[in-house]
Amino acid sequence: MSTSASLAERRGIPAAAFVEDVQTYLSQLNLDVNSALAFLQERLQQYRVVEMKLLAQQRDLQAKIPDIEKCLDVVATLQSKKGTGEELIADFEVSEGIYSRARIEEAESVCLWLGANVMLDYSCEEATVLLQKNLENAKASLEVLVADLQFLRDQVTITQVTIARVYNWDVHQRRLRQAVATTSES
């Protein structure tokens, strides 16, 4: 991708342009070397901030998926016991670190936490449908996040390479100027 190509983005993450010709890059942006390096370092820092946010979202989803699967298993267990006359003994969390034991004889419905301190009563069938949908959504979101993180890591790499190229170009230009100055003095 050349520097003249328009920059694309992925879900709000700007794409980094690979710089083939540093001189053209600097003149197109009307920047000197120090300004270009400052801009690139700032962009790199922005990428790092976005990466931290995406990693936090990824951790949340990775924790949420097993919870949803566990809820699906519980609802399936309740449905399998329905009509058998068999009771189910279950330990459930009352509060963080505090558990209680319950005897469930015939479960027609379950209560699900929806978030924001909201709990609703669902039939086992409705709960299964809702939980399955939530599981599919969480897995799809996780896939998108993983792709976003890969895109972001690519942009970080391109930006780091561009910083190195601009810096090395500047060092080369200084050496050329120094060599010209040395030969003109002789």
PDB file of C-alpha atoms in Angstrom:
ATOM      1  CA  MET A   1       0.000   0.000   0.000  1.00  0.00           C
ATOM      2  CA  SER A   2       1.476   3.346  -0.921  1.00  0.00           C
ATOM      3  CA  THR A   3       1.269   6.509   1.120  1.00  0.00           C
ATOM      4  CA  SER A   4      -1.041   8.108  -1.442  1.00  0.00           C
ATOM      5  CA  ALA A   5      -3.694   5.420  -0.949  1.00  0.00           C
ATOM      6  CA  SER A   6      -6.553   6.514   1.232  1.00  0.00           C
ATOM      7  CA  LEU A   7      -6.438   5.073   4.712  1.00  0.00           C
ATOM      8  CA  ALA A   8      -9.109   2.512   5.500  1.00  0.00           C
ATOM      9  CA  GLU A   9     -10.309   1.513   8.914  1.00  0.00           C
ATOM     10  CA  ARG A  10     -11.874  -1.412  10.697  1.00  0.00           C
ATOM     11  CA  ARG A  11     -14.645  -0.652  13.165  1.00  0.00           C
ATOM     12  CA  GLY A  12     -13.188   2.753  14.007  1.00  0.00           C
ATOM     13  CA  ILE A  13      -9.555   1.614  14.114  1.00  0.00           C
ATOM     14  CA  PRO A  14      -7.636   3.629  11.508  1.00  0.00           C
ATOM     15  CA  ALA A  15      -5.367   1.671   9.199  1.00  0.00           C
ATOM     16  CA  ALA A  16      -1.676   2.500   9.135  1.00  0.00           C
ATOM     17  CA  ALA A  17      -0.144   3.207   5.746  1.00  0.00           C
ATOM     18  CA  PHE A  18       3.053   1.406   4.860  1.00  0.00           C
ATOM     19  CA  VAL A  19       5.613   4.028   3.874  1.00  0.00           C
ATOM     20  CA  GLU A  20       7.668   3.059   0.857  1.00  0.00           C
ATOM     21  CA  ASP A  21       9.317   6.437   0.272  1.00  0.00           C
ATOM     22  CA  VAL A  22       9.950   8.465   3.421  1.00  0.00           C
ATOM     23  CA  GLN A  23      10.742  11.708   1.568  1.00  0.00           C
ATOM     24  CA  THR A  24       7.434  11.548  -0.338  1.00  0.00           C
ATOM     25  CA  TYR A  25       5.607  10.653   2.879  1.00  0.00           C
ATOM     26  CA  LEU A  26       7.040  13.668   4.703  1.00  0.00           C
ATOM     27  CA  SER A  27       6.331  16.063   1.839  1.00  0.00           C
ATOM     28  CA  GLN A  28       2.750  14.784   1.367  1.00  0.00           C
ATOM     29  CA  LEU A  29       1.996  15.336   5.040  1.00  0.00           C
ATOM     30  CA  ASN A  30       4.026  18.569   5.054  1.00  0.00           C
ATOM     31  CA  LEU A  31       5.919  17.398   8.145  1.00  0.00           C
ATOM     32  CA  ASP A  32       9.505  17.431   9.251  1.00  0.00           C
ATOM     33  CA  VAL A  33      11.087  14.291  10.652  1.00  0.00           C
ATOM     34  CA  ASN A  34      10.482  15.163  14.317  1.00  0.00           C
ATOM     35  CA  SER A  35       6.827  16.047  13.691  1.00  0.00           C
ATOM     36  CA  ALA A  36       6.316  12.839  11.709  1.00  0.00           C
ATOM     37  CA  LEU A  37       7.915  10.757  14.462  1.00  0.00           C
ATOM     38  CA  ALA A  38       5.772  12.507  17.093  1.00  0.00           C
ATOM     39  CA  PHE A  39       2.641  11.846  15.014  1.00  0.00           C
ATOM     40  CA  LEU A  40       3.558   8.181  14.563  1.00  0.00           C
ATOM     41  CA  GLN A  41       4.362   7.735  18.259  1.00  0.00           C
ATOM     42  CA  GLU A  42       1.012   9.292  19.150  1.00  0.00           C
ATOM     43  CA  ARG A  43      -0.760   6.958  16.726  1.00  0.00           C
ATOM     44  CA  LEU A  44       1.100   4.009  18.263  1.00  0.00           C
ATOM     45  CA  GLN A  45      -0.049   5.123  21.719  1.00  0.00           C
ATOM     46  CA  GLN A  46      -3.649   5.351  20.456  1.00  0.00           C
ATOM     47  CA  TYR A  47      -3.369   1.818  19.126  1.00  0.00           C
ATOM     48  CA  ARG A  48      -2.145   0.647  22.534  1.00  0.00           C
ATOM     49  CA  VAL A  49      -5.126   2.260  24.287  1.00  0.00           C
ATOM     50  CA  VAL A  50      -7.567   0.614  21.855  1.00  0.00           C
ATOM     51  CA  GLU A  51      -5.758  -2.699  22.326  1.00  0.00           C
ATOM     52  CA  MET A  52      -6.208  -2.493  26.105  1.00  0.00           C
ATOM     53  CA  LYS A  53      -9.951  -1.848  25.670  1.00  0.00           C
ATOM     54  CA  LEU A  54     -10.352  -4.712  23.212  1.00  0.00           C
ATOM     55  CA  LEU A  55      -8.421  -7.089  25.463  1.00  0.00           C
ATOM     56  CA  ALA A  56     -10.685  -6.151  28.385  1.00  0.00           C
ATOM     57  CA  GLN A  57     -13.765  -6.839  26.233  1.00  0.00           C
ATOM     58  CA  GLN A  58     -12.241 -10.140  25.147  1.00  0.00           C
ATOM     59  CA  ARG A  59     -11.622 -11.175  28.773  1.00  0.00           C
ATOM     60  CA  ASP A  60     -15.217 -10.267  29.673  1.00  0.00           C
ATOM     61  CA  LEU A  61     -16.622 -12.332  26.810  1.00  0.00           C
ATOM     62  CA  GLN A  62     -14.333 -15.252  27.584  1.00  0.00           C
ATOM     63  CA  ALA A  63     -15.670 -15.220  31.141  1.00  0.00           C
ATOM     64  CA  LYS A  64     -19.285 -14.774  30.020  1.00  0.00           C
ATOM     65  CA  ILE A  65     -19.389 -17.695  27.578  1.00  0.00           C
ATOM     66  CA  PRO A  66     -18.750 -20.441  30.192  1.00  0.00           C
ATOM     67  CA  ASP A  67     -21.365 -18.833  32.467  1.00  0.00           C
ATOM     68  CA  ILE A  68     -23.975 -18.967  29.703  1.00  0.00           C
ATOM     69  CA  GLU A  69     -23.031 -22.570  28.901  1.00  0.00           C
ATOM     70  CA  LYS A  70     -23.365 -23.464  32.596  1.00  0.00           C
ATOM     71  CA  CYS A  71     -26.827 -21.867  32.697  1.00  0.00           C
ATOM     72  CA  LEU A  72     -27.831 -23.837  29.605  1.00  0.00           C
ATOM     73  CA  ASP A  73     -26.671 -27.042  31.303  1.00  0.00           C
ATOM     74  CA  VAL A  74     -28.697 -26.246  34.427  1.00  0.00           C
ATOM     75  CA  VAL A  75     -31.846 -25.535  32.416  1.00  0.00           C
ATOM     76  CA  ALA A  76     -31.314 -28.760  30.427  1.00  0.00           C
ATOM     77  CA  THR A  77     -30.918 -30.698  33.689  1.00  0.00           C
ATOM     78  CA  LEU A  78     -34.136 -29.160  35.050  1.00  0.00           C
ATOM     79  CA  GLN A  79     -35.974 -30.096  31.852  1.00  0.00           C
ATOM     80  CA  SER A  80     -34.652 -33.656  31.967  1.00  0.00           C
ATOM     81  CA  LYS A  81     -35.954 -34.077  35.538  1.00  0.00           C
ATOM     82  CA  LYS A  82     -39.380 -32.633  34.652  1.00  0.00           C
ATOM     83  CA  GLY A  83     -42.158 -35.195  34.996  1.00  0.00           C
ATOM     84  CA  THR A  84     -39.920 -37.905  36.507  1.00  0.00           C
ATOM     85  CA  GLY A  85     -40.856 -37.129  40.097  1.00  0.00           C
ATOM     86  CA  GLU A  86     -37.148 -37.081  40.832  1.00  0.00           C
ATOM     87  CA  GLU A  87     -35.972 -34.132  42.894  1.00  0.00           C
ATOM     88  CA  LEU A  88     -32.790 -32.240  42.196  1.00  0.00           C
ATOM     89  CA  ILE A  89     -30.451 -31.065  44.962  1.00  0.00           C
ATOM     90  CA  ALA A  90     -28.487 -27.979  43.932  1.00  0.00           C
ATOM     91  CA  ASP A  91     -26.110 -25.564  45.579  1.00  0.00           C
ATOM     92  CA  PHE A  92     -26.572 -21.976  44.455  1.00  0.00           C
ATOM     93  CA  GLU A  93     -24.806 -18.736  45.217  1.00  0.00           C
ATOM     94  CA  VAL A  94     -26.820 -16.374  47.393  1.00  0.00           C
ATOM     95  CA  SER A  95     -24.129 -13.740  47.550  1.00  0.00           C
ATOM     96  CA  GLU A  96     -20.465 -13.689  46.691  1.00  0.00           C
ATOM     97  CA  GLY A  97     -18.925 -16.640  48.531  1.00  0.00           C
ATOM     98  CA  ILE A  98     -22.208 -17.582  50.265  1.00  0.00           C
ATOM     99  CA  TYR A  99     -24.017 -20.670  49.020  1.00  0.00           C
ATOM    100  CA  SER A 100     -27.239 -22.384  49.961  1.00  0.00           C
ATOM    101  CA  ARG A 101     -28.637 -25.808  49.135  1.00  0.00           C
ATOM    102  CA  ALA A 102     -31.991 -26.131  47.400  1.00  0.00           C
ATOM    103  CA  ARG A 103     -34.291 -29.043  46.708  1.00  0.00           C
ATOM    104  CA  ILE A 104     -36.027 -28.632  43.352  1.00  0.00           C
ATOM    105  CA  GLU A 105     -38.952 -30.957  42.847  1.00  0.00           C
ATOM    106  CA  GLU A 106     -40.740 -29.757  39.673  1.00  0.00           C
ATOM    107  CA  ALA A 107     -39.369 -26.743  37.852  1.00  0.00           C
ATOM    108  CA  GLU A 108     -41.779 -25.147  35.421  1.00  0.00           C
ATOM    109  CA  SER A 109     -39.733 -21.992  35.082  1.00  0.00           C
ATOM    110  CA  VAL A 110     -36.371 -20.427  35.885  1.00  0.00           C
ATOM    111  CA  CYS A 111     -35.298 -16.915  36.768  1.00  0.00           C
ATOM    112  CA  LEU A 112     -32.477 -15.378  34.756  1.00  0.00           C
ATOM    113  CA  TRP A 113     -30.414 -12.333  35.584  1.00  0.00           C
ATOM    114  CA  LEU A 114     -30.554  -9.994  32.615  1.00  0.00           C
ATOM    115  CA  GLY A 115     -28.186  -7.400  34.062  1.00  0.00           C
ATOM    116  CA  ALA A 116     -28.710  -3.977  35.643  1.00  0.00           C
ATOM    117  CA  ASN A 117     -30.215  -5.743  38.689  1.00  0.00           C
ATOM    118  CA  VAL A 118     -33.043  -7.167  36.585  1.00  0.00           C
ATOM    119  CA  MET A 119     -34.232 -10.769  36.890  1.00  0.00           C
ATOM    120  CA  LEU A 120     -37.056 -12.281  34.860  1.00  0.00           C
ATOM    121  CA  ASP A 121     -38.985 -15.509  35.143  1.00  0.00           C
ATOM    122  CA  TYR A 122     -38.919 -17.683  31.997  1.00  0.00           C
ATOM    123  CA  SER A 123     -40.282 -21.078  31.145  1.00  0.00           C
ATOM    124  CA  CYS A 124     -37.480 -23.603  30.690  1.00  0.00           C
ATOM    125  CA  GLU A 125     -38.062 -23.590  26.922  1.00  0.00           C
ATOM    126  CA  GLU A 126     -37.938 -19.769  26.713  1.00  0.00           C
ATOM    127  CA  ALA A 127     -34.838 -19.703  28.903  1.00  0.00           C
ATOM    128  CA  THR A 128     -33.108 -22.224  26.632  1.00  0.00           C
ATOM    129  CA  VAL A 129     -33.916 -20.152  23.531  1.00  0.00           C
ATOM    130  CA  LEU A 130     -32.742 -16.924  25.190  1.00  0.00           C
ATOM    131  CA  LEU A 131     -29.552 -18.457  26.568  1.00  0.00           C
ATOM    132  CA  GLN A 132     -28.757 -20.124  23.236  1.00  0.00           C
ATOM    133  CA  LYS A 133     -29.191 -16.775  21.466  1.00  0.00           C
ATOM    134  CA  ASN A 134     -26.986 -15.051  24.057  1.00  0.00           C
ATOM    135  CA  LEU A 135     -24.342 -17.749  23.639  1.00  0.00           C
ATOM    136  CA  GLU A 136     -24.343 -17.385  19.844  1.00  0.00           C
ATOM    137  CA  ASN A 137     -24.112 -13.581  20.149  1.00  0.00           C
ATOM    138  CA  ALA A 138     -21.252 -13.803  22.637  1.00  0.00           C
ATOM    139  CA  LYS A 139     -19.312 -16.229  20.434  1.00  0.00           C
ATOM    140  CA  ALA A 140     -19.884 -14.041  17.353  1.00  0.00           C
ATOM    141  CA  SER A 141     -18.757 -10.963  19.288  1.00  0.00           C
ATOM    142  CA  LEU A 142     -15.663 -12.819  20.430  1.00  0.00           C
ATOM    143  CA  GLU A 143     -14.811 -13.730  16.835  1.00  0.00           C
ATOM    144  CA  VAL A 144     -15.148 -10.080  15.782  1.00  0.00           C
ATOM    145  CA  LEU A 145     -12.974  -8.995  18.709  1.00  0.00           C
ATOM    146  CA  VAL A 146     -10.270 -11.495  17.803  1.00  0.00           C
ATOM    147  CA  ALA A 147     -10.289 -10.199  14.212  1.00  0.00           C
ATOM    148  CA  ASP A 148     -10.155  -6.601  15.486  1.00  0.00           C
ATOM    149  CA  LEU A 149      -7.194  -7.454  17.695  1.00  0.00           C
ATOM    150  CA  GLN A 150      -5.372  -9.068  14.785  1.00  0.00           C
ATOM    151  CA  PHE A 151      -6.040  -6.025  12.595  1.00  0.00           C
ATOM    152  CA  LEU A 152      -4.844  -3.763  15.405  1.00  0.00           C
ATOM    153  CA  ARG A 153      -1.649  -5.779  15.898  1.00  0.00           C
ATOM    154  CA  ASP A 154      -0.958  -5.485  12.168  1.00  0.00           C
ATOM    155  CA  GLN A 155      -1.402  -1.702  12.393  1.00  0.00           C
ATOM    156  CA  VAL A 156       0.966  -1.543  15.360  1.00  0.00           C
ATOM    157  CA  THR A 157       3.588  -3.490  13.402  1.00  0.00           C
ATOM    158  CA  ILE A 158       3.194  -1.260  10.334  1.00  0.00           C
ATOM    159  CA  THR A 159       3.463   1.853  12.504  1.00  0.00           C
ATOM    160  CA  GLN A 160       6.574   0.542  14.256  1.00  0.00           C
ATOM    161  CA  VAL A 161       8.165  -0.249  10.885  1.00  0.00           C
ATOM    162  CA  THR A 162       7.263   3.241   9.637  1.00  0.00           C
ATOM    163  CA  ILE A 163       8.827   4.828  12.734  1.00  0.00           C
ATOM    164  CA  ALA A 164      12.012   2.835  12.119  1.00  0.00           C
ATOM    165  CA  ARG A 165      12.032   3.759   8.419  1.00  0.00           C
ATOM    166  CA  VAL A 166      11.573   7.495   9.143  1.00  0.00           C
ATOM    167  CA  TYR A 167      14.235   7.424  11.838  1.00  0.00           C
ATOM    168  CA  ASN A 168      16.702   5.504   9.664  1.00  0.00           C
ATOM    169  CA  TRP A 169      16.010   7.820   6.717  1.00  0.00           C
ATOM    170  CA  ASP A 170      16.754  10.809   8.944  1.00  0.00           C
ATOM    171  CA  VAL A 171      20.029   9.251  10.144  1.00  0.00           C
ATOM    172  CA  HIS A 172      21.001   8.554   6.524  1.00  0.00           C
ATOM    173  CA  GLN A 173      20.179  12.142   5.494  1.00  0.00           C
ATOM    174  CA  ARG A 174      22.285  13.546   8.360  1.00  0.00           C
ATOM    175  CA  ARG A 175      25.218  11.351   7.357  1.00  0.00           C
ATOM    176  CA  LEU A 176      24.908  12.535   3.752  1.00  0.00           C
ATOM    177  CA  ARG A 177      24.847  16.181   4.854  1.00  0.00           C
ATOM    178  CA  GLN A 178      27.807  15.554   7.137  1.00  0.00           C
ATOM    179  CA  ALA A 179      29.731  13.831   4.321  1.00  0.00           C
ATOM    180  CA  VAL A 180      28.988  16.743   1.948  1.00  0.00           C
ATOM    181  CA  ALA A 181      30.089  19.246   4.587  1.00  0.00           C
ATOM    182  CA  THR A 182      33.281  17.286   5.261  1.00  0.00           C
ATOM    183  CA  THR A 183      34.212  17.047   1.553  1.00  0.00           C
ATOM    184  CA  SER A 184      33.489  20.753   0.940  1.00  0.00           C
ATOM    185  CA  GLU A 185      35.769  21.727   3.837  1.00  0.00           C
ATOM    186  CA  SER A 186      38.666  19.705   2.424  1.00  0.00           C
TER     187      SER A 186
END
